[in-house]
Coordinates of C-alpha atoms in Angstrom, one line a residue:
X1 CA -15.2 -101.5 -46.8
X2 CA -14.0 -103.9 -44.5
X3 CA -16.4 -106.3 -42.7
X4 CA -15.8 -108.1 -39.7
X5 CA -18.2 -111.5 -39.1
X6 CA -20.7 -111.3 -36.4
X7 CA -21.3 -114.1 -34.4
X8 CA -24.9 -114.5 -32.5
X9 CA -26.1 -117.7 -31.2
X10 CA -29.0 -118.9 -32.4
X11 CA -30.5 -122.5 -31.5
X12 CA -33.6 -124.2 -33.6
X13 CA -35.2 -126.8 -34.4
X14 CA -35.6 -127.2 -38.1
X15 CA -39.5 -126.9 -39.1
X16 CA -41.6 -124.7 -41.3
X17 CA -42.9 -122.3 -38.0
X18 CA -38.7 -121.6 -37.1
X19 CA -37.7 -120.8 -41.0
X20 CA -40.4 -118.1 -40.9
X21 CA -38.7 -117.0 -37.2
X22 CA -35.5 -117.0 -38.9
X23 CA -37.0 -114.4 -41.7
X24 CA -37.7 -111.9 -38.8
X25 CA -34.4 -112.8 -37.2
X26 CA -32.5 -112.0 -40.0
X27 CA -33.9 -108.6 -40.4
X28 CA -33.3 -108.2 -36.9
X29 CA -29.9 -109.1 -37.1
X30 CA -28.1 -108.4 -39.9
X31 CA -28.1 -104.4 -39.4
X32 CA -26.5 -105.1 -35.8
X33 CA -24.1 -106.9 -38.0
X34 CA -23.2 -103.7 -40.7
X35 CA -23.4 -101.5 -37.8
X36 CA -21.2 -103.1 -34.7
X37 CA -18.5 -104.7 -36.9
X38 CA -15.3 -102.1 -36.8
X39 CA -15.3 -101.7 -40.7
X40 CA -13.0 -98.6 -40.4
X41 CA -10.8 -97.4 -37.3
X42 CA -12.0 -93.7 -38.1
X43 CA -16.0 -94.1 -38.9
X44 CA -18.3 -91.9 -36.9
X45 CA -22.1 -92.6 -37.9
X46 CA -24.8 -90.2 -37.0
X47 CA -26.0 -92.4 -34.6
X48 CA -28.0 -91.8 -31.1
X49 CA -26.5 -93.2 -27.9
X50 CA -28.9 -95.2 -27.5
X51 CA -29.0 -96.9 -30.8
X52 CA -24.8 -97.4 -29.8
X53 CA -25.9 -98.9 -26.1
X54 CA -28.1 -101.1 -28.2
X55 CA -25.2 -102.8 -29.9
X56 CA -22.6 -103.1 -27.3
X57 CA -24.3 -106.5 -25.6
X58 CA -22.6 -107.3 -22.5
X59 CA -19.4 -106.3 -21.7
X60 CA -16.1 -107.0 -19.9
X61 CA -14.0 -105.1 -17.4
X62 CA -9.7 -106.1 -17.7
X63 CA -10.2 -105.4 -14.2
X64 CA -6.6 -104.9 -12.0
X65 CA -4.9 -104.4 -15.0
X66 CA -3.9 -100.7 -16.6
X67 CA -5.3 -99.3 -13.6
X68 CA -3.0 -101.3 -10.8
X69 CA -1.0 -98.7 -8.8
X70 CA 1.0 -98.2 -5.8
X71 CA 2.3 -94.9 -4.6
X72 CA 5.2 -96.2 -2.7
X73 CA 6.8 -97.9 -5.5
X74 CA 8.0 -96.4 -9.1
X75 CA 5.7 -96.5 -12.2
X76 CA 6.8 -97.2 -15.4
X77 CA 5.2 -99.6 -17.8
X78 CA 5.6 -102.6 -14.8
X79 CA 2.7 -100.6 -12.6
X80 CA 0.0 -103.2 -15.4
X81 CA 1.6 -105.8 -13.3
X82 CA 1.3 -104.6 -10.0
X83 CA -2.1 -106.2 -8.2
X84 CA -1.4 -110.0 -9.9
X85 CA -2.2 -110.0 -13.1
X86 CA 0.2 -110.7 -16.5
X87 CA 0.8 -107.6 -19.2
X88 CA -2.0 -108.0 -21.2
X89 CA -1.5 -109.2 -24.7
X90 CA -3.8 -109.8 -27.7
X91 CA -4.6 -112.9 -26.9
X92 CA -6.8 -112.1 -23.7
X93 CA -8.7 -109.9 -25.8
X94 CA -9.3 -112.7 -28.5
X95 CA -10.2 -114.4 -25.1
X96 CA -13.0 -112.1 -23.9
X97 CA -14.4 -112.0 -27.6
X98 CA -14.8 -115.9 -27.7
X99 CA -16.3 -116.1 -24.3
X100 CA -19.3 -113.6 -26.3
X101 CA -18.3 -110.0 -25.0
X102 CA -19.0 -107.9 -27.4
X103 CA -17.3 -104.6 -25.7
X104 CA -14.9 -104.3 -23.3
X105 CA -14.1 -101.5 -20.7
X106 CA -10.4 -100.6 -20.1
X107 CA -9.5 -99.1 -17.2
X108 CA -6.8 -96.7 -16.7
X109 CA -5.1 -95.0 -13.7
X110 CA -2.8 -91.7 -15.2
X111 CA -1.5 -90.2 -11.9
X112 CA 1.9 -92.2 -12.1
X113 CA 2.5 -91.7 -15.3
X114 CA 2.3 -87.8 -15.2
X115 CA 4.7 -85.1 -14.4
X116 CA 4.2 -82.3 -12.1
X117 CA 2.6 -79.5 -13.2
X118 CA 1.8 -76.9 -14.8
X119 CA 1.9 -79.3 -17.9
X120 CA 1.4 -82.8 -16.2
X121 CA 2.6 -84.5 -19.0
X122 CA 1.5 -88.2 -19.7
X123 CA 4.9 -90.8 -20.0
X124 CA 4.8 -91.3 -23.7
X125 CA 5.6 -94.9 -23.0
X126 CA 2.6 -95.1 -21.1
X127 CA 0.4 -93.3 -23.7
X128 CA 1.7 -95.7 -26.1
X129 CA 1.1 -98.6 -24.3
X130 CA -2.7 -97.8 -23.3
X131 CA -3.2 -97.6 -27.5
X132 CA -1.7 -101.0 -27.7
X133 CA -3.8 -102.3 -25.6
X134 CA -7.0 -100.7 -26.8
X135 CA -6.4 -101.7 -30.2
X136 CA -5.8 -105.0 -29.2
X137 CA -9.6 -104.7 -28.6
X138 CA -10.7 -102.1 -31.0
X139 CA -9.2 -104.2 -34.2
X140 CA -11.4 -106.5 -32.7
X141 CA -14.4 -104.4 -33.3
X142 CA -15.4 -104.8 -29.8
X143 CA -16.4 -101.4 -28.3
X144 CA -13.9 -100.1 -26.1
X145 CA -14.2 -97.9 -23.2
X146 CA -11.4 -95.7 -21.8
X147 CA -11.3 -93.7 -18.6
X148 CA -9.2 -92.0 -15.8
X149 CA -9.7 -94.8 -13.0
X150 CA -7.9 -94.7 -9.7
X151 CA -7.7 -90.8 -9.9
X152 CA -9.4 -89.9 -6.0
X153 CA -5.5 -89.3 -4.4
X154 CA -5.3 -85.7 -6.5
X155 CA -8.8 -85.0 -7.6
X156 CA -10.4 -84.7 -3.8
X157 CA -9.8 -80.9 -2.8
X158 CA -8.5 -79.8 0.7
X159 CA -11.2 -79.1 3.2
X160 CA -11.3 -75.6 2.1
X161 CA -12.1 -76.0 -1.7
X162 CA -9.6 -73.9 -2.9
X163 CA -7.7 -75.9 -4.9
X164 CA -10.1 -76.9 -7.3
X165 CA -9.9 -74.9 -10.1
X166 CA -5.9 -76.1 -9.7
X167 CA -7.7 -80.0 -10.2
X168 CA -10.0 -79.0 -12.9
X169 CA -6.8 -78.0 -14.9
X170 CA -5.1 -80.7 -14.5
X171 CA -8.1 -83.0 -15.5
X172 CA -7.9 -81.2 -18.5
X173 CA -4.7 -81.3 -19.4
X174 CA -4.7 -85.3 -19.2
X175 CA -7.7 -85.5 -21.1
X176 CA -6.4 -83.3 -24.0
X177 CA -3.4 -85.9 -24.1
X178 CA -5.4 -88.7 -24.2
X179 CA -8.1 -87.4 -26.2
X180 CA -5.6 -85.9 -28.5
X181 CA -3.9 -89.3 -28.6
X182 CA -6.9 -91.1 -30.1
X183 CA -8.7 -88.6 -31.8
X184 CA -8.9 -90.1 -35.2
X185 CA -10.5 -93.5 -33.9
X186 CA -14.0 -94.1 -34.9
X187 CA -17.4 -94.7 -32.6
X188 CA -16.2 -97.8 -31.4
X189 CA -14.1 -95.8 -28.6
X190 CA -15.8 -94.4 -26.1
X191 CA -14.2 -91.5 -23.0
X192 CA -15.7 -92.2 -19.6
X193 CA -14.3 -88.8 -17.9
X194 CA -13.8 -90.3 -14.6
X195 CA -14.0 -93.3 -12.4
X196 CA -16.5 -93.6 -9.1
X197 CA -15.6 -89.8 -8.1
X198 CA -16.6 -89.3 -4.3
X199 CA -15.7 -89.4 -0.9
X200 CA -15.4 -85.9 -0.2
X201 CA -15.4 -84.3 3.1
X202 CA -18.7 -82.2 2.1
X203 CA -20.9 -84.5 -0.4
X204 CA -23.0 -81.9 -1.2
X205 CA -19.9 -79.4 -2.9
X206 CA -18.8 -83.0 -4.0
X207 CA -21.9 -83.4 -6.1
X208 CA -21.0 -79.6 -7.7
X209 CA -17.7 -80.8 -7.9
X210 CA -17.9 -84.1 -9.9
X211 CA -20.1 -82.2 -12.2
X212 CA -17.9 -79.3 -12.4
X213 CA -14.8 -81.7 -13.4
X214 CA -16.8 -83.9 -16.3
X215 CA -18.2 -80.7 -18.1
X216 CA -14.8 -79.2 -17.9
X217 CA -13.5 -82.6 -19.3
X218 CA -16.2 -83.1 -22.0
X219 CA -15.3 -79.4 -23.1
X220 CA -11.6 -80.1 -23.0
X221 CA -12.0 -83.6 -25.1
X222 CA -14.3 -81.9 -27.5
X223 CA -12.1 -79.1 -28.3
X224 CA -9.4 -81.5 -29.7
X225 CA -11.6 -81.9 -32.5
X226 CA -11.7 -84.5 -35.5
X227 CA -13.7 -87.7 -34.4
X228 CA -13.3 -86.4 -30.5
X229 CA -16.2 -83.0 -31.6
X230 CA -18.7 -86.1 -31.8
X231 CA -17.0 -88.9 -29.9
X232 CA -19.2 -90.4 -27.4
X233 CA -18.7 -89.5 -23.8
X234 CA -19.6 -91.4 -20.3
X235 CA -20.4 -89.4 -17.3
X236 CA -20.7 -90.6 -13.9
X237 CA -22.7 -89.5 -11.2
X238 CA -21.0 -88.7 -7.8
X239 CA -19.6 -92.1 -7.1
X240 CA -21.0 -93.5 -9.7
X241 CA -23.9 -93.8 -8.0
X242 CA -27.0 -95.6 -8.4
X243 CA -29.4 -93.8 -5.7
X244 CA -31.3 -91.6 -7.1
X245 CA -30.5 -88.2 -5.4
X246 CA -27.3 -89.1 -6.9
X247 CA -29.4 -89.5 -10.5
X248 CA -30.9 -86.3 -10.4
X249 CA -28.2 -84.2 -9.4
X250 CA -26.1 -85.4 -12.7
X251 CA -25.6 -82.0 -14.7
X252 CA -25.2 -82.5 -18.7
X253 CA -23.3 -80.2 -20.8
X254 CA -25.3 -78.1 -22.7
X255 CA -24.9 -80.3 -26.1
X256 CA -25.7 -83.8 -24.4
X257 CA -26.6 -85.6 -27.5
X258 CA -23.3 -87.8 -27.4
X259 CA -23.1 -88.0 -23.4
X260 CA -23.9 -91.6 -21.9
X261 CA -24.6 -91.8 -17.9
X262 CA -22.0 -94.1 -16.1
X263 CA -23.0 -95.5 -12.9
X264 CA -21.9 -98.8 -10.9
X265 CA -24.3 -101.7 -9.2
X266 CA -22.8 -104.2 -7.1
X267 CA -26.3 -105.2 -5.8
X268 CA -27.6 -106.1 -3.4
X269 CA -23.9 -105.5 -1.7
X270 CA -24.3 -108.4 0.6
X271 CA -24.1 -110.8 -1.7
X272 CA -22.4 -109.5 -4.8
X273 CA -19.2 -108.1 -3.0
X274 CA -19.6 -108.5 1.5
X275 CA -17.3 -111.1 2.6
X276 CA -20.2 -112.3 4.9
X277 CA -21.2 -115.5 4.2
X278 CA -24.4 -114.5 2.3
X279 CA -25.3 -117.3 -0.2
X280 CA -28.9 -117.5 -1.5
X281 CA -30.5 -115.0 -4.2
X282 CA -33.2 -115.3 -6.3
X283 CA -36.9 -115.1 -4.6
X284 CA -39.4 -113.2 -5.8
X285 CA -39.1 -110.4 -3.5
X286 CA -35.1 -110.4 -3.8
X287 CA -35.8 -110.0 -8.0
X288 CA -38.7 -107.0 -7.4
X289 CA -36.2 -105.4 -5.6
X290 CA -33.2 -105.7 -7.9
X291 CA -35.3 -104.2 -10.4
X292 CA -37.0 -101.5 -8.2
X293 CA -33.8 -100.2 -6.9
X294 CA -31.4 -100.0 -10.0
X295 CA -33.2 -100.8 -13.4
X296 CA -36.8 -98.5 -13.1
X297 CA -34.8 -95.7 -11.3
X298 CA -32.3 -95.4 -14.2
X299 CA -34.9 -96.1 -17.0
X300 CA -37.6 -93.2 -15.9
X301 CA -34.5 -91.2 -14.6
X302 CA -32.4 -90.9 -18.0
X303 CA -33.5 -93.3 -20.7
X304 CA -37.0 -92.4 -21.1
X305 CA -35.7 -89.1 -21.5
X306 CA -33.5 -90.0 -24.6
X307 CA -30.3 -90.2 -23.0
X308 CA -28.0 -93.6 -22.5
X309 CA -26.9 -95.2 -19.6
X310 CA -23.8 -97.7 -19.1
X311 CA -23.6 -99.9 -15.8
X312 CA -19.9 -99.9 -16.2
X313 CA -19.3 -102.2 -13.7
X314 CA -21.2 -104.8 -12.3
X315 CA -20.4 -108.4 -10.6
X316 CA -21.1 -111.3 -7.9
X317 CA -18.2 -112.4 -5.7
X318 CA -17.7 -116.0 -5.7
X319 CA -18.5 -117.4 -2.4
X320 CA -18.8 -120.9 -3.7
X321 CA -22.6 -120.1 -4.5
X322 CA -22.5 -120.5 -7.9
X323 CA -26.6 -121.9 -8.6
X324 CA -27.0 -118.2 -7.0
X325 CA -24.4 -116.5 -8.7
X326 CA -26.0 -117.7 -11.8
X327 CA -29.4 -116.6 -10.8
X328 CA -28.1 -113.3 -9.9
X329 CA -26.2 -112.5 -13.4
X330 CA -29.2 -114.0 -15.5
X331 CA -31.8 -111.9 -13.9
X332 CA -29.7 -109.1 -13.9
X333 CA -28.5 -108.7 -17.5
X334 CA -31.7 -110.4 -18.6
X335 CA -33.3 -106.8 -16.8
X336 CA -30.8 -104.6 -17.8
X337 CA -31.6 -105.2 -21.9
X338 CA -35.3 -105.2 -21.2
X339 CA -34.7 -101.2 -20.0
X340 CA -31.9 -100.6 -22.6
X341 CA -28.9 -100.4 -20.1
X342 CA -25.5 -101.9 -21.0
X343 CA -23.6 -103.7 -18.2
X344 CA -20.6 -104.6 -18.5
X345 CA -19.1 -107.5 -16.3
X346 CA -16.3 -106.6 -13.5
X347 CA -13.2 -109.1 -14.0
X348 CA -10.4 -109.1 -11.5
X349 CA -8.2 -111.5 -13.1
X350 CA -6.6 -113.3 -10.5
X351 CA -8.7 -116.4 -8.7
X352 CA -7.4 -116.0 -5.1
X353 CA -8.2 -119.7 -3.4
X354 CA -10.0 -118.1 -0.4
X355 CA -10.7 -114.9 -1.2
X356 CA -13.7 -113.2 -2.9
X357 CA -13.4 -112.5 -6.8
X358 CA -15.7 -112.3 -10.0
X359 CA -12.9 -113.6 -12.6
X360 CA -13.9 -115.2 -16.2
X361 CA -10.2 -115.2 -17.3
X362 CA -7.4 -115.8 -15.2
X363 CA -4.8 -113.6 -16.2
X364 CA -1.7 -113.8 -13.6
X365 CA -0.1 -115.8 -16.5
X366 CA -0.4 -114.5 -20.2
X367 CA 0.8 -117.9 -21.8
X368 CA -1.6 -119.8 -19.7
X369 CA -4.7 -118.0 -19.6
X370 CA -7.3 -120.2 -18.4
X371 CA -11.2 -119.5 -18.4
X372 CA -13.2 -119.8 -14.6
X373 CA -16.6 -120.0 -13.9
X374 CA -17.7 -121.2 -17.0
X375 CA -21.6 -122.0 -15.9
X376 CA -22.0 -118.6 -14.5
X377 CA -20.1 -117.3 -17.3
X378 CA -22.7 -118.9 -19.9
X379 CA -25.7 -117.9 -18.2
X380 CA -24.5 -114.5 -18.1
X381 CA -24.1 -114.6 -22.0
X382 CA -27.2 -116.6 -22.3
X383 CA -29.6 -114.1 -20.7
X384 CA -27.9 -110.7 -22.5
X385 CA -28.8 -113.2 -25.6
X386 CA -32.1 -114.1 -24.7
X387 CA -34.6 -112.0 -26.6
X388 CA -33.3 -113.7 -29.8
X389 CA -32.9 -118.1 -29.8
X390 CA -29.6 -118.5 -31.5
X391 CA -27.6 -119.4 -34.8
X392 CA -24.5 -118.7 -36.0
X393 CA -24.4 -115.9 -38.8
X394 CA -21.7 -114.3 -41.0
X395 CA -21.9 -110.9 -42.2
X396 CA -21.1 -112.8 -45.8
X397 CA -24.3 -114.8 -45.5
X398 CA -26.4 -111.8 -45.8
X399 CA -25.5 -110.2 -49.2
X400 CA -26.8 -106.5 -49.2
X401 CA -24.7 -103.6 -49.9
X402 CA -23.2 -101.4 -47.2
X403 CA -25.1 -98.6 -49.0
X404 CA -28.6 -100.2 -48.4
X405 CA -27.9 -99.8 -44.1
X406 CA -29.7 -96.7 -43.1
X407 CA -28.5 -95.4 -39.9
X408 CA -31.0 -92.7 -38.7
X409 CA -33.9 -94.3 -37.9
X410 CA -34.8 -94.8 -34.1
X411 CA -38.1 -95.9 -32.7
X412 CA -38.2 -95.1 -29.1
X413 CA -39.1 -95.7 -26.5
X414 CA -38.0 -98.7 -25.8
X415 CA -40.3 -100.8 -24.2
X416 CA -42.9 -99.1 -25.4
X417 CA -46.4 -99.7 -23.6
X418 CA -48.4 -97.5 -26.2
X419 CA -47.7 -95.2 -28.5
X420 CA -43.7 -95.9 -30.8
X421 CA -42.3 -92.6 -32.0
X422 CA -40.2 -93.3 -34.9
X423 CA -37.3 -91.0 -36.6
X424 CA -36.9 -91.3 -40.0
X425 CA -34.5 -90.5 -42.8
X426 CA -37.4 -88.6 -44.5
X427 CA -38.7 -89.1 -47.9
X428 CA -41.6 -92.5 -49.0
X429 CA -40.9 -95.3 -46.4
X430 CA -42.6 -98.6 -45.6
X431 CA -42.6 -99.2 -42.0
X432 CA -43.9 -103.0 -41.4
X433 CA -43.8 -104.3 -37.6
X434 CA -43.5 -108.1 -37.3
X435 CA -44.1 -110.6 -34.0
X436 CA -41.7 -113.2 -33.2
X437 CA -43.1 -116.0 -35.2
X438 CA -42.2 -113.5 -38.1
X439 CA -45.9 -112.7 -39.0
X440 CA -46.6 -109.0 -40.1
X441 CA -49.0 -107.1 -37.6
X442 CA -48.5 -103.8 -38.7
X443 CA -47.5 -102.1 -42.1
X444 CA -47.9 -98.6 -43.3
X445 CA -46.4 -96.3 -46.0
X446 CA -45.5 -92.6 -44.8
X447 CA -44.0 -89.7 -46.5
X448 CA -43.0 -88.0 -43.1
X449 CA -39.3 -87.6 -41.1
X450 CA -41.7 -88.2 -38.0
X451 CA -44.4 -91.2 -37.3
X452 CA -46.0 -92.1 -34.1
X453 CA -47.5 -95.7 -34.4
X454 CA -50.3 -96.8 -31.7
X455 CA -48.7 -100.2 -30.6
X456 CA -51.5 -100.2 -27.5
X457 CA -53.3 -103.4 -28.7
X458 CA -50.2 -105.6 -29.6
X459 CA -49.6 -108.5 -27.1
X460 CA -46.6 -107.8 -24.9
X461 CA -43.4 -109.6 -26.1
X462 CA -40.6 -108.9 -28.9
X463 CA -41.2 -107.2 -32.5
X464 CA -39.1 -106.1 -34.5
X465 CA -39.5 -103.2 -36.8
X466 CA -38.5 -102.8 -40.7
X467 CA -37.9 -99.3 -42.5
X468 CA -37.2 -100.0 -46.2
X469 CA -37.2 -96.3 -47.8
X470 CA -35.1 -95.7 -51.1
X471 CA -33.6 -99.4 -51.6
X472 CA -32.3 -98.3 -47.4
X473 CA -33.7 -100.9 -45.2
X474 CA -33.4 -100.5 -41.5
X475 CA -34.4 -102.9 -38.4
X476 CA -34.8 -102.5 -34.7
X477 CA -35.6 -104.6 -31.6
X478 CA -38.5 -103.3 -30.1
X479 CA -40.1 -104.8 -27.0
X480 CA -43.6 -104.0 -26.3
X481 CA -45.1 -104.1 -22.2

């Protein structure tokens, strides 16, 4: 089996008390290592979406890119080019991996590339090209997300509704294609059915409507079988909204043990996207409410619950503000991990003098690509990295078998203020719990699939637990409140 090196950044000082923190980063570490690596194209592990969201880090949007359109002119394979940036090439993936992303999004916009109906059939050039690009990443082992992007033109209904069972078939017959295109690619791929879906004349059919479409396309993906019956599969709210009647009116398939809520946050608006000259962020108040808007909403909403959410596109405008901007991004990744949310970074590509934009990599020119914003950038990085100080590890400095990597255990939830539940593979286990300076606060042996663990008198801060059952060990990040 194939093993990509993982690269984590840990920083320090040589003494006695950081060897000992090094122990407990090492268990922490080296099953992200076996298990976010792209060993195989085709592996699908029996894995919880939460336990993926966990290893996905923070993540990159090739913004303006595959989903650049214009209905006035003709498509083809030149539409990539359309709103400024180069065709993308392996390189800027190699780029987005060195600057620490550890997934990328890939956005897609079909409706140019399709014929009419009743078959709507997807350019095979087009097809082809989208793969090219998504294994630029996946061969990476980045996580790659795929979607249907700028998609509103066709998929709002007239006034009247009664066209939409005519939409919902032709949602499905693009997602069969694409599914069907990249049904043998492993976990690392992940569907996100549609992109921001709103702006309907009656929000409250729109609701029923956005729900109708992604359980029509989870159903149409899944029925294309081989890796797709299990694939994992992002749904967005109405808009991809983060308010919460938009939260609670999300409808999950029956089967939602592979489904993932998508949502967007550029917030607060004023200063992450408005043109208006707002410039200062950061005070307490501006931080408490941050958090009590987006993160607690989405956390007590869905992930307490068990099920995964993705903030697939997030970003702050650069207004020449950039001690803000770097506040901002910190605080909000730095948030995001502490309630087990993946964000992934919105990047334009083109750095417009005068003009608003959140780009890493400028991309207008593939043979000079040339990295922007390089503090904000770094602290970004820095604070999705933060619960662990940081080293650089290879997969071939930690020498245990494949075999030994159990993947079933899960100890949720996560923060946990009392009382862990953890899943295990069943059969005699050691479960040992151990605080940041490495020191063992907890150990226990346990026959039983299920164990609940009273964590209420351990200090708040970072632990991380070890399962070794059977020569299997297994570790997890666990933050206690």
């Amino acid at each position: 089996m194939k093993t990509k090196h993982c690269l984590f950044n840990i920083y320090f000082r040589v003494n006695f008390k950081n060897i000992i923190r090094s122990c407990f980063l090492f268990f922490s570490l080296f099953t992200f290592c076996f298990l976010s690596a792209a060993p195989n194209n085709t592996i699908m592990r029996n894995i919880t979406s939460l336990q993926l969201v966990s290893e996905m880090g923070v993540g990159w949007n090739l913004g303006n890119t595959l989903d650049s359109h214009d209905a006035a002119a003709s498509a083809g394979l030149v539409s990539e080019t359309f709103w400024g940036n180069d065709y993308t090439t392996d390189a800027m993936l190699n780029r987005a991996q060195l600057m620490g992303f550890k997934s990328v999004r890939i956005p897609v916009t079909w409706y140019q590339h399709t014929g009419n109906g009743p078959t709507y059939t997807i350019d095979p050039a087009w097809l082809n090209r989208v793969q090219t690009v998504v294994d630029y990443a996946f061969n990476r082992g980045l996580y790659v997300i795929i979607n249907m992007h700028h998609e509103n033109a066709w998929t709002l209904p007239t006034t009247a509704y009664a066209d939409q069972n005519q939409i919902t078939t032709r949602i499905n017959l693009v997602w069969k294609q694409i599914a069907t295109k990249f049904q043998s690619y492993g976990d690392h791929l992940i569907f996100e059915t549609l992109n921001e879906p709103g702006g309907f004349a009656n929000e409250t059919q729109g609701i029923e409507l956005v729900n109708k479409y992604n359980l029509a396309a989870v159903a149409t993906i899944r029925g294309t079988g081989q890796n797709n019956a299990t694939r994992f599969i992002m749904i967005p709210t109405y808009g991809s909204n983060w308010r919460q009647k938009y939260l609670s009116a999300l409808t999950f398939p029956q089967d939602a043990s592979h489904i993932i809520v998508s949502v967007h946050a550029y917030y607060p608006y004023g200063f992450c996207e408005d043109d208006a000259a707002i410039l200062t962020w950061g005070t307490p108040a501006e931080q408490t409410d941050l958090r009590n808007k987006i993160f607690i909403p989405l956390y007590n909403t869905f992930i307490s619950k068990g099920r995964a959410v993705i903030l697939g596109e997030f970003a702050n405008n650069d207004k020449n503000d950039e001690i803000a901007r770097e506040a901002h991004a910190s605080f909000y990744v730095r948030e995001a991990g502490l309630k087990q949310i993946h964000c992934l970074w919105w990047d334009d590509g083109t750095k417009t003098p005068g003009k608003w934009n959140s780009t890493f990599l400028e991309r207008s020119n593939s043979a000079s690509l040339v990295y922007t914003d390089y503090n904000l950038r770094v602290a970004l990085i820095n604070a999705a990295n933060s619960t662990f100080p940081v080293k650089t590890i290879k997969t071939s400095d930690i020498n245990i078998p494949q075999s030994n990597v159990v993947e079933k255990a899960f100890a949720y939830p996560n923060p946990v203020a009392d009382k862990l539940n953890l899943q295990l593979k069943g059969g005699a286990a050691q479960i040992s719990i151990f605080n940041y300076n490495g020191k063992e606060v907890y150990s226990s042996k346990t026959n039983n699939q299920v164990v609940d663990i009273d964590v209420a008198n351990l200090n708040p801060g970072i632990y991380c637990i070890k399962v070794t059952s059977s020569g299997q060990i297994v570790t997890q990040k666990i933050i206690k409140k």
